[in-house]
Short mmCIF file of C-alpha atoms in Angstrom, two decimals:
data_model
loop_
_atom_site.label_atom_id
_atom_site.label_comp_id
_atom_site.label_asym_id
_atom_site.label_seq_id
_atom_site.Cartn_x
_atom_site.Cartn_y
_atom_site.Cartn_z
CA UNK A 1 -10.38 -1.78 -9.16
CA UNK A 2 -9.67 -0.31 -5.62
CA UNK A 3 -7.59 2.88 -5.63
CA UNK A 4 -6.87 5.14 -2.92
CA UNK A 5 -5.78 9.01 -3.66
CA UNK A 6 -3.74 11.10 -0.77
CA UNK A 7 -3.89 14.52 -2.64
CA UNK A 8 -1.41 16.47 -0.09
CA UNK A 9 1.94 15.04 -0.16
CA UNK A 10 3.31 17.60 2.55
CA UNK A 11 1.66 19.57 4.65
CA UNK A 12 2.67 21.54 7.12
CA UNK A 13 0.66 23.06 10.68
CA UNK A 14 1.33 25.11 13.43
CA UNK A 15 1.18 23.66 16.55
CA UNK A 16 -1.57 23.72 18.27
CA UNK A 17 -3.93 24.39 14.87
CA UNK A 18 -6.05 21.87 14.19
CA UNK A 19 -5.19 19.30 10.89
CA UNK A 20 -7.19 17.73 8.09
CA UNK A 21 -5.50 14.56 5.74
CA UNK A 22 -7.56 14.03 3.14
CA UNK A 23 -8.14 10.67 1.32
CA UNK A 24 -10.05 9.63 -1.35
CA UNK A 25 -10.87 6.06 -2.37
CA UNK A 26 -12.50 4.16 -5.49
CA UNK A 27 -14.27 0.89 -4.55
CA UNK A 28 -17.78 -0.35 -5.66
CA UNK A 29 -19.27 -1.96 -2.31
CA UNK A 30 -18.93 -0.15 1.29
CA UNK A 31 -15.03 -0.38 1.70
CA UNK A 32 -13.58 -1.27 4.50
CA UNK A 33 -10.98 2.03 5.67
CA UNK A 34 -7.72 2.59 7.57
CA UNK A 35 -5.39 5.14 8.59
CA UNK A 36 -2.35 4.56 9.91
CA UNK A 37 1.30 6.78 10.78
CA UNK A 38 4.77 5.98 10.50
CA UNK A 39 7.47 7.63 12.24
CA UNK A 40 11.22 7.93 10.44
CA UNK A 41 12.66 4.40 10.01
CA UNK A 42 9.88 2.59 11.62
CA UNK A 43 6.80 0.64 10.60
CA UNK A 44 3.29 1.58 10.18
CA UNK A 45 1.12 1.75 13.61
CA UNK A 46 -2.82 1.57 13.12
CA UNK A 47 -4.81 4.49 14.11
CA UNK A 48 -8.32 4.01 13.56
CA UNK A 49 -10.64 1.35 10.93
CA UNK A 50 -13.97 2.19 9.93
CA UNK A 51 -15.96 -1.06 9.21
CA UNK A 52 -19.61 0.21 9.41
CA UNK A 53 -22.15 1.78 11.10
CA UNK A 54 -21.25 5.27 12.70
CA UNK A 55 -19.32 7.59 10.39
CA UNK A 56 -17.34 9.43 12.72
CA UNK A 57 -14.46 7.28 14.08
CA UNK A 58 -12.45 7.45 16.90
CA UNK A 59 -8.84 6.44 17.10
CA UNK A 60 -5.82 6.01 19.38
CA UNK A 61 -3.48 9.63 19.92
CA UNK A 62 -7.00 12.00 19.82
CA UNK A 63 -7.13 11.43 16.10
CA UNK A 64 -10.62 10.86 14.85
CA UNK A 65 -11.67 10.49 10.51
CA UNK A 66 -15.01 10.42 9.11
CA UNK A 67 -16.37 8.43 6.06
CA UNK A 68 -18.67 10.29 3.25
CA UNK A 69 -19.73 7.49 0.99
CA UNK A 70 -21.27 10.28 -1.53
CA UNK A 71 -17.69 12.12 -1.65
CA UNK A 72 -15.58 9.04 -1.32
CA UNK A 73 -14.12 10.10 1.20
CA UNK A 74 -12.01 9.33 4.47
CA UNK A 75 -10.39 12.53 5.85
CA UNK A 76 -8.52 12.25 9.14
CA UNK A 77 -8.85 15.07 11.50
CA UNK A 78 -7.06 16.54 15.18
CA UNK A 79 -8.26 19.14 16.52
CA UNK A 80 -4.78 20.58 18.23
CA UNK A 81 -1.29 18.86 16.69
CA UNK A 82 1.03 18.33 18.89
CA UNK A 83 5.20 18.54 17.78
CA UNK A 84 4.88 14.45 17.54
CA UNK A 85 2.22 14.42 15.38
CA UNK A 86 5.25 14.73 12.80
CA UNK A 87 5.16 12.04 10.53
CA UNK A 88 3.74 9.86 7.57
CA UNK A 89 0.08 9.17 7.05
CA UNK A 90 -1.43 6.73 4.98
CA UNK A 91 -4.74 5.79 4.64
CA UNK A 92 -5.61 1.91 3.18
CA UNK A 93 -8.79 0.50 1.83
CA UNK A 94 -9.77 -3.37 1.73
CA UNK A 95 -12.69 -4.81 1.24
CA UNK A 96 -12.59 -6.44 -2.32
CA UNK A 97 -11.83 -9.35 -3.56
CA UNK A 98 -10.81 -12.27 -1.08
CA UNK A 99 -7.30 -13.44 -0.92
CA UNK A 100 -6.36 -10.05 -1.87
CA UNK A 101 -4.38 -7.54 0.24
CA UNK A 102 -5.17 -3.82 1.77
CA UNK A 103 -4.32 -0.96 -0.80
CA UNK A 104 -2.56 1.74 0.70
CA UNK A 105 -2.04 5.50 -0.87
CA UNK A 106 1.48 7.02 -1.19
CA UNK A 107 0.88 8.91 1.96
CA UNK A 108 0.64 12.44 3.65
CA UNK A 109 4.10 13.68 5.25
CA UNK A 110 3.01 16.02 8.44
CA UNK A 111 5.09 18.77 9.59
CA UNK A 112 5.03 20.51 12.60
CA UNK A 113 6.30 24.09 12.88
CA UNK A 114 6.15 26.03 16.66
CA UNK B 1 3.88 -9.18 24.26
CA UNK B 2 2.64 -10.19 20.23
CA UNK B 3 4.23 -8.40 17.78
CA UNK B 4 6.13 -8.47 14.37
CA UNK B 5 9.79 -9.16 14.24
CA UNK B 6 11.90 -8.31 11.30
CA UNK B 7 15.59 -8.57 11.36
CA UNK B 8 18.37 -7.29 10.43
CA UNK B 9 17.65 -3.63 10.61
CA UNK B 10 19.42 -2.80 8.35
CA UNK B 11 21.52 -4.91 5.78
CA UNK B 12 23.65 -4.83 2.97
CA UNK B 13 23.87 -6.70 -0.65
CA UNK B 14 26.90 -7.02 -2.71
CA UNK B 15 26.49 -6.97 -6.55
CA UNK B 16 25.23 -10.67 -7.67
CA UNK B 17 24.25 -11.62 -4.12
CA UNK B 18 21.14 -12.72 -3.01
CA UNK B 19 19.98 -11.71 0.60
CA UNK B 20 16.89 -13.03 2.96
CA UNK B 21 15.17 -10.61 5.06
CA UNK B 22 13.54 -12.53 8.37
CA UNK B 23 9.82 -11.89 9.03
CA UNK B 24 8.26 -13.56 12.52
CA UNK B 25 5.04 -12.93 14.27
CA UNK B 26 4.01 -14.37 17.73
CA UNK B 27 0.26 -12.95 17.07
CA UNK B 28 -1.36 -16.47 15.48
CA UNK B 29 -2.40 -14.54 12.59
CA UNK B 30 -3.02 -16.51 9.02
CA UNK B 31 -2.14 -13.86 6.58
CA UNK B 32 1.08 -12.15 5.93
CA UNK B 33 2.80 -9.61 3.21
CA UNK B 34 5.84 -7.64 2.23
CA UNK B 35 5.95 -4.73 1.26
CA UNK B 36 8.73 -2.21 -0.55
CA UNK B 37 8.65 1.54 0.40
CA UNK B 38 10.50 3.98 -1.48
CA UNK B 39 10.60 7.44 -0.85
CA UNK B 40 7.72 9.11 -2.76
CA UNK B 41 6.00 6.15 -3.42
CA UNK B 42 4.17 4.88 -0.41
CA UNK B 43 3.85 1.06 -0.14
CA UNK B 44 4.19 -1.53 -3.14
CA UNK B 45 3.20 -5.20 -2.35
CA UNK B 46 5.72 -7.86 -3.24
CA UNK B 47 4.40 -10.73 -2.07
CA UNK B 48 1.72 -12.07 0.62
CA UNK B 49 0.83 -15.29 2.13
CA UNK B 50 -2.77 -15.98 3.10
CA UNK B 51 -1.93 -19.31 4.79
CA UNK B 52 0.96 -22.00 5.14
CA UNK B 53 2.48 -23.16 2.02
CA UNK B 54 0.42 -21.14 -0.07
CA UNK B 55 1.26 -17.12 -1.24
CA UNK B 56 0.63 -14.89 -4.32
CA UNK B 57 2.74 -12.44 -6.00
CA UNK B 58 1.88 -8.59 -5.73
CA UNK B 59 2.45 -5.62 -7.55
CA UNK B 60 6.24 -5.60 -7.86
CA UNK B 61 7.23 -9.50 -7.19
CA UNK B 62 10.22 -9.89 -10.02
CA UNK B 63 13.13 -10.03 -8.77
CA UNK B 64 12.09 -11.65 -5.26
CA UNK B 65 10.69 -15.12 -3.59
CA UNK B 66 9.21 -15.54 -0.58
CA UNK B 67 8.49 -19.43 1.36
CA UNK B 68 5.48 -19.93 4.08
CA UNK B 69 6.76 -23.29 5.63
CA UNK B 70 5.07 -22.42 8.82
CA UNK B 71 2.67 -19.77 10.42
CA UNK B 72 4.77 -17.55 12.00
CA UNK B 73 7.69 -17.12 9.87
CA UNK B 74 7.38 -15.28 6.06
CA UNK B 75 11.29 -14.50 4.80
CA UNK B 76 11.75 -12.91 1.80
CA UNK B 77 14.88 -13.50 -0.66
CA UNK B 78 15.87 -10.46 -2.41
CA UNK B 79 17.97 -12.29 -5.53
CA UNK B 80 20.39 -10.64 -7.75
CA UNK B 81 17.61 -10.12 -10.43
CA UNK B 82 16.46 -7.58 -8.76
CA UNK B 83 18.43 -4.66 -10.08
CA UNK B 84 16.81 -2.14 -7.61
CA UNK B 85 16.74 -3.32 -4.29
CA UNK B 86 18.00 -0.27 -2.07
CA UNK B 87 14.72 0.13 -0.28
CA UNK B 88 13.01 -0.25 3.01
CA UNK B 89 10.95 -3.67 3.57
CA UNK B 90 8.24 -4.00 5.88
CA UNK B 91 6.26 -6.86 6.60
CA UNK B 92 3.36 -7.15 8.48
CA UNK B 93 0.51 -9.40 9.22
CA UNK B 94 -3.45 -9.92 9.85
CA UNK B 95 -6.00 -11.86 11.17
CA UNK B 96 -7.91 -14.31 8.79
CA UNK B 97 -7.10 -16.30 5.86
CA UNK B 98 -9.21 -14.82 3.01
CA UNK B 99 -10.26 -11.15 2.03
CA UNK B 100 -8.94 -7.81 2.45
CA UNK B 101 -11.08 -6.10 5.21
CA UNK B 102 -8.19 -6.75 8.39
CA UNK B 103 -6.01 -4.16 9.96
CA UNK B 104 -2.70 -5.20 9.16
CA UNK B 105 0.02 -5.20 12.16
CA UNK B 106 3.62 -3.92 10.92
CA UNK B 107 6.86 -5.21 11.88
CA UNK B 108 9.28 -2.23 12.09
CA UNK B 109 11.09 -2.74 8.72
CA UNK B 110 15.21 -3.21 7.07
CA UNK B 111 16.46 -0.79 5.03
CA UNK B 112 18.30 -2.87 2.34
CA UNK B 113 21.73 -0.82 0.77
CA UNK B 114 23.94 -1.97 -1.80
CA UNK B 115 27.34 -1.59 -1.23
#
């Protein structure tokens, strides 16, 4: 079955220091891998997929996440936070079985201290 | 522009009621879901809806129902069985009818208090 493990359920970064999210998945096949944030009371916006081909992906707000099949592995990385990088981070995998829906992990809260 | 629209923001049960959160998308997209987010726990599925008049349950569907008369519109009917329901709903939706492997687009949730 699919799983997907955030370990860090807070962390906290100066800003200006550079930020790693870890996430670790279970799936059989080449999975199919999102991030995404959610500010206080609001929904979840999208901030980078990885589908196939390179590892390394680029995403919106200068966020970027790379995928290690042999460590099962998605981390998402910045490489200076900014205060509004505060927030929830949760990184999804699909990919399975069809009609099914993405599985999300229980998510990363980011603080930002100046 | 497309987007998700859930409404009310926020909204409020009484003991024994049953309440129906409004999910509509203007982005043509086949599949949609609900989710329940508590504090803690990240997102649970309740239900989700790969096309019209057809859905499944998810992880945690007791306690709700859910209809798919038409494309853009998924509401979901909290009913009194659910003993638990103080919780923040999101809904959201993505492009194709069958597998897992599409970005899902969010609407921007109700938070769901019982008074």
């Amino acid at each position: 079955a699919q799983s997907v493990t955030q370990p860090d359920i807070h962390i906290t970064v100066s800003e200006g220091a550079s930020l790693e999210l870890r996430c670790n998945y279970s799936y059989g096949a080449t999975p199919y891998l999102f991030w995404y944030v959610q500010s206080p009371g609001q929904g979840l916006q999208l901030l980078l997929k990885y589908f196939s081909g390179d590892t390394l992906v680029q995403g919106i707000k200068g966020f970027e996440a790379e995928f290690k099949r042999s460590q099962s592995s998605f981390n998402l990385r910045k490489p200076s936070v900014h205060w509004s990088d505060a927030a929830e981070y949760f990184c999804a995998v699909g990919g399975g079985q069809a009609g099914t829906a993405l599985i999300f992990g229980k998510g990363t809260t980011l603080s930002v201290s100046s | 522009d497309g987007g998700i629209t859930q409404s009310p923001k926020y909204l409020f049960r009484k003991e024994g009621q049953n309440v129906t959160l409004s999910c509509e998308q203007n982005l043509n997209h086949d599949a949609m879901y609900w989710y329940r987010q508590d504090p803690g726990q990240g997102l649970r599925l309740i239900y989700y809806s790969q096309i019209v008049n057809d859905f499944q349950k998810g992880d945690i569907a007791e306690g709700y129902s859910v209809s798919r008369e038409k494309k853009e519109s998924f509401p979901l009917t909290v009913t009194s069985a659910q003993k638990n329901p103080t919780a923040f709903y999101l809904c959201a939706s993505s492009i194709g009818g069958y597998g897992n492997n599409q970005p899902q687009h969010f609407g921007d949730g109700t938070r769901l208090s019982i008074l």
